[in-house]
PDB file of C-alpha atoms and ligand atoms in Angstrom:
ATOM      1  CA  MET F 236      84.866  87.159 148.357  1.00 54.00           C
ATOM      2  CA  SER F 237      86.686  84.419 150.620  1.00 63.00           C
ATOM      3  CA  ASN F 238      90.115  83.575 149.543  1.00 78.00           C
ATOM      4  CA  SER F 239      89.264  80.521 147.576  1.00 78.00           C
ATOM      5  CA  ASP F 240      86.488  82.726 145.426  1.00 75.00           C
ATOM      6  CA  ASP F 241      89.356  85.329 144.645  1.00 91.00           C
ATOM      7  CA  LEU F 242      91.875  82.589 143.430  1.00 93.00           C
ATOM      8  CA  ALA F 243      89.188  80.816 141.285  1.00 95.00           C
ATOM      9  CA  ARG F 244      88.452  84.338 139.496  1.00 96.00           C
ATOM     10  CA  ILE F 245      92.394  85.112 139.181  1.00 97.00           C
ATOM     11  CA  ASP F 246      92.948  81.523 137.359  1.00 97.00           C
ATOM     12  CA  GLU F 247      89.690  82.229 135.404  1.00 97.00           C
ATOM     13  CA  ILE F 248      90.908  85.705 134.314  1.00 98.00           C
ATOM     14  CA  SER F 249      94.234  84.392 133.514  1.00 98.00           C
ATOM     15  CA  SER F 250      93.495  81.939 131.305  1.00 98.00           C
ATOM     16  CA  ALA F 251      90.950  84.067 129.880  1.00 98.00           C
ATOM     17  CA  LEU F 252      93.641  86.635 129.108  1.00 98.00           C
ATOM     18  CA  GLU F 253      95.881  84.100 127.594  1.00 98.00           C
ATOM     19  CA  SER F 254      93.051  82.926 124.915  1.00 98.00           C
ATOM     20  CA  VAL F 255      92.534  86.378 123.810  1.00 98.00           C
ATOM     21  CA  ARG F 256      96.322  87.031 123.705  1.00 98.00           C
ATOM     22  CA  THR F 257      96.496  83.825 121.540  1.00 98.00           C
ATOM     23  CA  ARG F 258      93.517  84.828 119.425  1.00 98.00           C
ATOM     24  CA  LEU F 259      94.827  88.120 118.569  1.00 98.00           C
ATOM     25  CA  SER F 260      98.503  86.837 117.836  1.00 98.00           C
ATOM     26  CA  GLN F 261      96.806  84.081 115.449  1.00 98.00           C
ATOM     27  CA  ALA F 262      94.532  87.026 113.961  1.00 98.00           C
ATOM     28  CA  CYS F 263      97.676  88.886 113.414  1.00 98.00           C
ATOM     29  CA  SER F 264      99.778  86.116 111.601  1.00 98.00           C
ATOM     30  CA  ALA F 265      96.588  85.563 109.549  1.00 98.00           C
ATOM     31  CA  ALA F 266      96.382  89.029 108.666  1.00 98.00           C
ATOM     32  CA  GLY F 267     100.090  89.094 107.866  1.00 98.00           C
ATOM     33  CA  ARG F 268     100.360  91.917 110.417  1.00 98.00           C
ATOM     34  CA  SER F 269     102.580  92.285 113.802  1.00 97.00           C
ATOM     35  CA  MET F 270     101.108  91.559 116.932  1.00 96.00           C
ATOM     36  CA  SER F 271     102.945  94.992 118.143  1.00 96.00           C
ATOM     37  CA  ASP F 272     100.443  96.788 115.901  1.00 97.00           C
ATOM     38  CA  VAL F 273      97.118  95.976 117.648  1.00 98.00           C
ATOM     39  CA  ALA F 274      96.608  96.870 121.002  1.00 98.00           C
ATOM     40  CA  LEU F 275      94.233  94.851 123.528  1.00 98.00           C
ATOM     41  CA  LEU F 276      92.109  96.966 125.420  1.00 98.00           C
ATOM     42  CA  PRO F 277      90.385  95.007 128.078  1.00 98.00           C
ATOM     43  CA  VAL F 278      86.928  96.143 128.653  1.00 98.00           C
ATOM     44  CA  THR F 279      86.020  96.152 132.585  1.00 98.00           C
ATOM     45  CA  LYS F 280      82.356  98.001 132.329  1.00 97.00           C
ATOM     46  CA  PHE F 281      80.015  95.778 134.442  1.00 96.00           C
ATOM     47  CA  PHE F 282      82.625  94.189 136.273  1.00 96.00           C
ATOM     48  CA  PRO F 283      84.341  95.174 139.699  1.00 95.00           C
ATOM     49  CA  ALA F 284      87.620  97.243 140.179  1.00 95.00           C
ATOM     50  CA  SER F 285      88.728  93.759 141.686  1.00 95.00           C
ATOM     51  CA  ASP F 286      89.029  92.415 138.585  1.00 96.00           C
ATOM     52  CA  ALA F 287      90.753  95.182 137.086  1.00 97.00           C
ATOM     53  CA  LYS F 288      93.020  95.044 139.712  1.00 95.00           C
ATOM     54  CA  ILE F 289      93.522  91.155 138.715  1.00 96.00           C
ATOM     55  CA  LEU F 290      94.103  91.992 135.136  1.00 97.00           C
ATOM     56  CA  TYR F 291      96.817  94.539 136.274  1.00 96.00           C
ATOM     57  CA  ASP F 292      98.567  92.203 138.283  1.00 95.00           C
ATOM     58  CA  LEU F 293      98.698  90.124 134.833  1.00 97.00           C
ATOM     59  CA  GLY F 294     100.324  92.980 133.045  1.00 96.00           C
ATOM     60  CA  VAL F 295      97.176  95.099 131.721  1.00 97.00           C
ATOM     61  CA  ARG F 296      97.745  98.811 131.838  1.00 97.00           C
ATOM     62  CA  GLU F 297      95.100  99.854 129.729  1.00 98.00           C
ATOM     63  CA  PHE F 298      91.419  99.588 130.418  1.00 98.00           C
ATOM     64  CA  GLY F 299      88.101 100.455 128.650  1.00 98.00           C
ATOM     65  CA  GLU F 300      85.107 101.279 130.209  1.00 98.00           C
ATOM     66  CA  SER F 301      81.378 102.791 128.560  1.00 97.00           C
ATOM     67  CA  ARG F 302      79.362 104.029 131.545  1.00 97.00           C
ATOM     68  CA  GLU F 303      80.671 107.282 132.837  1.00 97.00           C
ATOM     69  CA  GLN F 304      79.263 107.033 136.656  1.00 97.00           C
ATOM     70  CA  GLU F 305      79.918 103.138 137.003  1.00 97.00           C
ATOM     71  CA  ALA F 306      83.619 104.240 135.512  1.00 98.00           C
ATOM     72  CA  VAL F 307      84.274 107.183 138.067  1.00 97.00           C
ATOM     73  CA  ALA F 308      83.696 105.115 140.930  1.00 97.00           C
ATOM     74  CA  LYS F 309      85.637 102.405 139.542  1.00 97.00           C
ATOM     75  CA  VAL F 310      88.815 104.389 138.766  1.00 96.00           C
ATOM     76  CA  ALA F 311      88.456 105.708 142.305  1.00 95.00           C
ATOM     77  CA  ASP F 312      88.175 102.380 143.680  1.00 94.00           C
ATOM     78  CA  PHE F 313      91.353 100.917 141.696  1.00 94.00           C
ATOM     79  CA  GLY F 314      93.518 104.116 142.660  1.00 87.00           C
ATOM     80  CA  SER F 315      92.822 103.305 146.035  1.00 85.00           C
ATOM     81  CA  THR F 316      94.712  99.957 146.040  1.00 79.00           C
ATOM     82  CA  GLU F 317      98.257  99.939 147.290  1.00 70.00           C
ATOM     83  CA  ARG F 318      99.076  97.197 144.530  1.00 74.00           C
ATOM     84  CA  VAL F 319      99.050  99.723 141.861  1.00 74.00           C
ATOM     85  CA  ASP F 320     102.267 101.321 141.345  1.00 81.00           C
ATOM     86  CA  GLU F 321     102.552 101.496 137.614  1.00 87.00           C
ATOM     87  CA  PRO F 322     100.320 104.235 136.147  1.00 90.00           C
ATOM     88  CA  VAL F 323      97.257 102.723 134.057  1.00 95.00           C
ATOM     89  CA  ARG F 324      95.183 104.460 131.383  1.00 97.00           C
ATOM     90  CA  TRP F 325      91.318 104.475 131.109  1.00 98.00           C
ATOM     91  CA  HIS F 326      89.546 104.913 127.936  1.00 98.00           C
ATOM     92  CA  MET F 327      85.830 105.917 127.737  1.00 98.00           C
ATOM     93  CA  ILE F 328      84.421 104.152 124.782  1.00 98.00           C
ATOM     94  CA  GLY F 329      80.668 104.406 125.725  1.00 97.00           C
ATOM     95  CA  ARG F 330      78.508 107.299 124.662  1.00 96.00           C
ATOM     96  CA  LEU F 331      78.876 110.298 126.684  1.00 96.00           C
ATOM     97  CA  GLN F 332      76.581 113.372 127.268  1.00 95.00           C
ATOM     98  CA  ARG F 333      77.933 116.463 127.302  1.00 96.00           C
ATOM     99  CA  ASN F 334      77.653 117.664 131.293  1.00 97.00           C
ATOM    100  CA  LYS F 335      80.005 114.350 131.614  1.00 98.00           C
ATOM    101  CA  ALA F 336      82.835 116.242 129.710  1.00 98.00           C
ATOM    102  CA  ARG F 337      84.292 117.696 132.896  1.00 97.00           C
ATOM    103  CA  SER F 338      84.389 114.369 134.466  1.00 97.00           C
ATOM    104  CA  VAL F 339      85.764 112.404 131.876  1.00 98.00           C
ATOM    105  CA  ALA F 340      88.516 114.746 131.269  1.00 98.00           C
ATOM    106  CA  GLN F 341      89.328 114.025 134.876  1.00 97.00           C
ATOM    107  CA  TRP F 342      89.801 110.348 134.401  1.00 97.00           C
ATOM    108  CA  ALA F 343      90.141 109.099 130.945  1.00 98.00           C
ATOM    109  CA  HIS F 344      93.351 109.116 128.780  1.00 98.00           C
ATOM    110  CA  SER F 345      91.368 108.801 125.614  1.00 98.00           C
ATOM    111  CA  ILE F 346      87.659 108.882 124.437  1.00 98.00           C
ATOM    112  CA  HIS F 347      86.751 106.850 121.388  1.00 98.00           C
ATOM    113  CA  SER F 348      82.991 107.850 121.343  1.00 98.00           C
ATOM    114  CA  VAL F 349      83.026 111.155 120.041  1.00 98.00           C
ATOM    115  CA  ASP F 350      80.370 111.694 117.842  1.00 97.00           C
ATOM    116  CA  SER F 351      78.905 115.597 117.648  1.00 97.00           C
ATOM    117  CA  ALA F 352      80.411 119.046 117.416  1.00 98.00           C
ATOM    118  CA  ARG F 353      78.784 119.976 120.819  1.00 98.00           C
ATOM    119  CA  LEU F 354      80.464 117.014 122.421  1.00 98.00           C
ATOM    120  CA  VAL F 355      83.861 118.306 120.717  1.00 98.00           C
ATOM    121  CA  ASP F 356      83.504 121.759 122.328  1.00 98.00           C
ATOM    122  CA  ALA F 357      82.707 120.290 125.820  1.00 98.00           C
ATOM    123  CA  LEU F 358      85.379 117.984 125.996  1.00 98.00           C
ATOM    124  CA  GLY F 359      87.660 120.479 124.722  1.00 98.00           C
ATOM    125  CA  ARG F 360      86.672 123.317 127.170  1.00 98.00           C
ATOM    126  CA  ALA F 361      87.015 120.355 129.809  1.00 98.00           C
ATOM    127  CA  ALA F 362      90.453 119.140 129.032  1.00 98.00           C
ATOM    128  CA  VAL F 363      91.699 122.535 128.714  1.00 98.00           C
ATOM    129  CA  ASP F 364      90.434 123.474 132.315  1.00 98.00           C
ATOM    130  CA  VAL F 365      92.113 120.374 133.971  1.00 98.00           C
ATOM    131  CA  LEU F 366      95.095 120.564 132.090  1.00 98.00           C
ATOM    132  CA  SER F 367      95.332 123.895 133.762  1.00 98.00           C
ATOM    133  CA  ASP F 368      94.608 122.822 137.275  1.00 96.00           C
ATOM    134  CA  GLY F 369      97.489 119.961 136.904  1.00 96.00           C
ATOM    135  CA  GLY F 370      94.400 117.328 136.874  1.00 93.00           C
ATOM    136  CA  ARG F 371      96.209 115.891 133.833  1.00 96.00           C
ATOM    137  CA  THR F 372      99.561 116.562 131.978  1.00 96.00           C
ATOM    138  CA  GLU F 373      98.503 115.610 128.371  1.00 97.00           C
ATOM    139  CA  PRO F 374      95.870 116.416 125.899  1.00 98.00           C
ATOM    140  CA  LEU F 375      92.603 114.104 125.585  1.00 98.00           C
ATOM    141  CA  ARG F 376      93.033 111.798 123.015  1.00 98.00           C
ATOM    142  CA  ALA F 377      89.571 111.736 120.935  1.00 98.00           C
ATOM    143  CA  LEU F 378      88.319 109.278 118.366  1.00 98.00           C
ATOM    144  CA  VAL F 379      85.408 109.817 116.208  1.00 98.00           C
ATOM    145  CA  GLN F 380      82.755 107.409 116.454  1.00 98.00           C
ATOM    146  CA  VAL F 381      81.642 106.285 113.067  1.00 98.00           C
ATOM    147  CA  SER F 382      78.175 104.909 112.525  1.00 96.00           C
ATOM    148  CA  LEU F 383      78.071 102.262 109.969  1.00 93.00           C
ATOM    149  CA  ASP F 384      74.440 102.089 109.493  1.00 87.00           C
ATOM    150  CA  ALA F 385      73.917 105.832 110.136  1.00 75.00           C
ATOM    151  CA  ASP F 386      71.345 105.135 112.978  1.00 81.00           C
ATOM    152  CA  PRO F 387      72.111 108.020 115.559  1.00 73.00           C
ATOM    153  CA  SER F 388      70.604 105.994 118.285  1.00 81.00           C
ATOM    154  CA  ARG F 389      73.296 103.697 118.475  1.00 85.00           C
ATOM    155  CA  GLY F 390      75.884 106.630 118.682  1.00 90.00           C
ATOM    156  CA  GLY F 391      78.753 107.830 116.127  1.00 96.00           C
ATOM    157  CA  VAL F 392      78.033 109.966 112.892  1.00 96.00           C
ATOM    158  CA  PRO F 393      77.508 108.850 109.615  1.00 96.00           C
ATOM    159  CA  VAL F 394      80.455 108.306 107.144  1.00 96.00           C
ATOM    160  CA  ALA F 395      79.840 111.346 105.713  1.00 96.00           C
ATOM    161  CA  ASP F 396      80.131 113.811 108.402  1.00 97.00           C
ATOM    162  CA  VAL F 397      83.602 112.051 109.738  1.00 98.00           C
ATOM    163  CA  GLY F 398      85.758 114.865 108.071  1.00 98.00           C
ATOM    164  CA  VAL F 399      84.451 117.875 109.547  1.00 98.00           C
ATOM    165  CA  LEU F 400      84.092 115.932 112.931  1.00 98.00           C
ATOM    166  CA  ALA F 401      88.040 115.377 112.719  1.00 98.00           C
ATOM    167  CA  ASP F 402      89.098 118.641 111.538  1.00 98.00           C
ATOM    168  CA  ARG F 403      87.051 120.156 114.575  1.00 98.00           C
ATOM    169  CA  ILE F 404      88.783 118.059 117.462  1.00 98.00           C
ATOM    170  CA  ALA F 405      92.108 118.618 115.484  1.00 98.00           C
ATOM    171  CA  ALA F 406      91.459 122.449 115.906  1.00 98.00           C
ATOM    172  CA  THR F 407      90.256 122.158 119.335  1.00 98.00           C
ATOM    173  CA  GLU F 408      92.741 123.193 122.316  1.00 98.00           C
ATOM    174  CA  GLY F 409      93.174 120.403 124.967  1.00 98.00           C
ATOM    175  CA  LEU F 410      92.375 117.698 122.531  1.00 98.00           C
ATOM    176  CA  GLU F 411      94.434 115.348 120.130  1.00 98.00           C
ATOM    177  CA  PHE F 412      92.782 114.094 117.081  1.00 98.00           C
ATOM    178  CA  ALA F 413      93.661 110.243 117.506  1.00 98.00           C
ATOM    179  CA  GLY F 414      91.454 108.400 114.697  1.00 98.00           C
ATOM    180  CA  LEU F 415      88.379 106.304 114.066  1.00 98.00           C
ATOM    181  CA  MET F 416      86.399 103.910 116.055  1.00 98.00           C
ATOM    182  CA  ALA F 417      83.211 101.954 114.998  1.00 98.00           C
ATOM    183  CA  VAL F 418      80.528  99.207 116.425  1.00 96.00           C
ATOM    184  CA  PRO F 419      79.168  97.423 113.622  1.00 95.00           C
ATOM    185  CA  PRO F 420      75.799  97.185 113.707  1.00 92.00           C
ATOM    186  CA  LEU F 421      74.011  93.647 114.976  1.00 89.00           C
ATOM    187  CA  GLY F 422      73.541  90.996 112.507  1.00 91.00           C
ATOM    188  CA  SER F 423      75.779  92.798 109.572  1.00 93.00           C
ATOM    189  CA  ASP F 424      78.711  90.851 108.062  1.00 96.00           C
ATOM    190  CA  PRO F 425      81.750  92.393 109.943  1.00 97.00           C
ATOM    191  CA  ASP F 426      84.228  92.332 106.948  1.00 97.00           C
ATOM    192  CA  VAL F 427      82.420  94.516 105.015  1.00 97.00           C
ATOM    193  CA  GLN F 428      81.426  96.815 108.102  1.00 97.00           C
ATOM    194  CA  PHE F 429      85.211  97.086 108.579  1.00 98.00           C
ATOM    195  CA  ASP F 430      85.869  97.671 105.073  1.00 98.00           C
ATOM    196  CA  ILE F 431      84.208 100.792 104.920  1.00 97.00           C
ATOM    197  CA  LEU F 432      85.346 101.617 108.452  1.00 98.00           C
ATOM    198  CA  ARG F 433      89.020 101.519 107.121  1.00 98.00           C
ATOM    199  CA  ARG F 434      88.200 103.562 103.615  1.00 98.00           C
ATOM    200  CA  THR F 435      86.795 106.148 105.764  1.00 98.00           C
ATOM    201  CA  HIS F 436      89.976 105.996 107.993  1.00 98.00           C
ATOM    202  CA  ASP F 437      92.250 106.282 104.905  1.00 98.00           C
ATOM    203  CA  ALA F 438      90.422 109.207 103.395  1.00 98.00           C
ATOM    204  CA  VAL F 439      91.110 110.899 107.174  1.00 98.00           C
ATOM    205  CA  LEU F 440      94.262 110.004 107.238  1.00 98.00           C
ATOM    206  CA  ARG F 441      94.975 112.021 104.063  1.00 98.00           C
ATOM    207  CA  THR F 442      94.335 115.516 106.072  1.00 98.00           C
ATOM    208  CA  HIS F 443      95.276 113.733 109.496  1.00 98.00           C
ATOM    209  CA  PRO F 444      98.162 111.800 109.271  1.00 98.00           C
ATOM    210  CA  GLY F 445      98.788 111.263 112.875  1.00 98.00           C
ATOM    211  CA  ALA F 446      95.351 109.954 113.751  1.00 98.00           C
ATOM    212  CA  VAL F 447      96.564 106.562 113.114  1.00 98.00           C
ATOM    213  CA  GLU F 448      94.502 104.751 115.671  1.00 98.00           C
ATOM    214  CA  LEU F 449      91.453 102.415 114.283  1.00 98.00           C
ATOM    215  CA  SER F 450      89.609 101.156 117.257  1.00 98.00           C
ATOM    216  CA  ALA F 451      87.419  98.019 116.005  1.00 98.00           C
ATOM    217  CA  GLY F 452      86.898  94.998 117.035  1.00 98.00           C
ATOM    218  CA  MET F 453      84.944  93.129 120.201  1.00 98.00           C
ATOM    219  CA  THR F 454      84.900  89.660 121.302  1.00 98.00           C
ATOM    220  CA  GLY F 455      82.549  88.435 118.365  1.00 97.00           C
ATOM    221  CA  ASP F 456      84.693  89.581 115.302  1.00 97.00           C
ATOM    222  CA  LEU F 457      88.089  90.878 116.400  1.00 98.00           C
ATOM    223  CA  GLU F 458      89.778  88.655 113.585  1.00 98.00           C
ATOM    224  CA  ALA F 459      87.589  90.587 111.037  1.00 98.00           C
ATOM    225  CA  ALA F 460      88.797  94.094 112.781  1.00 98.00           C
ATOM    226  CA  VAL F 461      92.551  92.596 112.432  1.00 98.00           C
ATOM    227  CA  ARG F 462      91.936  92.331 108.790  1.00 98.00           C
ATOM    228  CA  HIS F 463      90.962  95.474 108.022  1.00 98.00           C
ATOM    229  CA  GLY F 464      93.421  97.498 109.769  1.00 98.00           C
ATOM    230  CA  SER F 465      92.629  97.799 113.681  1.00 98.00           C
ATOM    231  CA  THR F 466      94.900  99.189 115.644  1.00 98.00           C
ATOM    232  CA  CYS F 467      93.072  98.291 119.019  1.00 98.00           C
ATOM    233  CA  VAL F 468      90.629  95.741 119.815  1.00 98.00           C
ATOM    234  CA  ARG F 469      88.399  96.260 122.699  1.00 98.00           C
ATOM    235  CA  VAL F 470      87.242  92.907 124.372  1.00 98.00           C
ATOM    236  CA  GLY F 471      85.009  92.430 127.210  1.00 98.00           C
ATOM    237  CA  THR F 472      83.502  89.138 127.193  1.00 97.00           C
ATOM    238  CA  ALA F 473      85.773  87.029 126.318  1.00 98.00           C
ATOM    239  CA  LEU F 474      88.197  88.609 128.850  1.00 98.00           C
ATOM    240  CA  LEU F 475      85.746  88.854 132.091  1.00 97.00           C
ATOM    241  CA  GLY F 476      82.243  86.346 130.987  1.00 94.00           C
ATOM    242  CA  SER F 477      79.016  87.728 130.175  1.00 91.00           C
ATOM    243  CA  ARG F 478      77.930  90.840 131.146  1.00 81.00           C
ATOM    244  CA  GLN F 479      74.284  91.159 133.355  1.00 71.00           C
ATOM    245  CA  VAL F 480      71.870  92.697 131.696  1.00 60.00           C
ATOM    246  CA  ILE F 481      70.565  95.598 133.669  1.00 55.00           C
ATOM    247  CA  SER F 482      68.087  97.989 132.362  1.00 49.00           C
ATOM    248  CA  THR F 483      69.128 101.704 132.718  1.00 45.00           C
TER     249      THR F 483
HETATM  250  C1  PLP V1705      80.974  96.484 125.664  1.00 79.19           C
HETATM  251  C2  PLP V1705      81.581  97.342 124.781  1.00 79.19           C
HETATM  252  C3  PLP V1705      82.728  96.508 124.049  1.00 79.19           C
HETATM  253  C4  PLP V1705      83.336  94.962 124.747  1.00 79.19           C
HETATM  254  O1  PLP V1705      82.600  94.298 124.082  1.00 79.19           O
HETATM  255  P1  PLP V1705      82.501  92.728 123.712  1.00 79.19           P
HETATM  256  O2  PLP V1705      81.556  91.928 123.046  1.00 79.19           O
HETATM  257  O3  PLP V1705      82.114  92.226 125.143  1.00 79.19           O
HETATM  258  O4  PLP V1705      84.064  91.922 123.690  1.00 79.19           O
HETATM  259  C5  PLP V1705      83.384  96.668 122.872  1.00 79.19           C
HETATM  260  N1  PLP V1705      83.218  98.419 122.628  1.00 79.19           N
HETATM  261  C6  PLP V1705      82.217  98.781 123.140  1.00 79.19           C
HETATM  262  C7  PLP V1705      81.909 100.264 122.720  1.00 79.19           C
HETATM  263  C8  PLP V1705      81.378  98.509 124.125  1.00 79.19           C
HETATM  264  O5  PLP V1705      80.496  99.050 124.812  1.00 79.19           O
END
């Protein structure tokens, strides 16, 4: 990239970040909530580490990634830059295969997309190993991904299975059960979906009062998510632009 391209990208991302922060603050006041109760998690998937660095320079310290291989490369690339002196936290928000658990335990602060007992066990073993060899200092925060339409191909567990998986995470060494996450089915009414999610979360909080995180809301539906108790909106498109469609 030439220097002027760099500057144009900085301008673009900086004004997008400002608009998203304004949007989030309006959503919070409309819902009678404090802006400090809802974290903005910029999603950098499909975009280069240089974009994450621009966000970093604008004050962002947490990033979401959804594809394991891409994330490992980006985290390394990002970490090798001289401009990074404060620690950042990377969140895994996409579907994960068990054989990638060890890698994720090395780079992720949190994983939002836990959806099977076998994945819980693999993540726990991996986190314990990485904790003992000094590769991380805190347990891996794990959120259960809820499937609101019970379509297993999109990831997540049906509402009825959330409690059992939550108990399993809470009982697993190396993990900290942090809360719930969901992505409403395409074409659904987000208010209806996030209301189901909130009620599911309320039920979980009765047995796991510390699991306060509710990761809900993206570019298209963050206002609805904030109305229904989201504590973390994961925003990609509104910050970095449209992702190229890459077939996998
Ligand atoms: C890509 C992604 C996002 C960001 O979506 P946008 O619509 O681009 O804001 C949020 N959550 C998950 C799980 C994602 O995979």
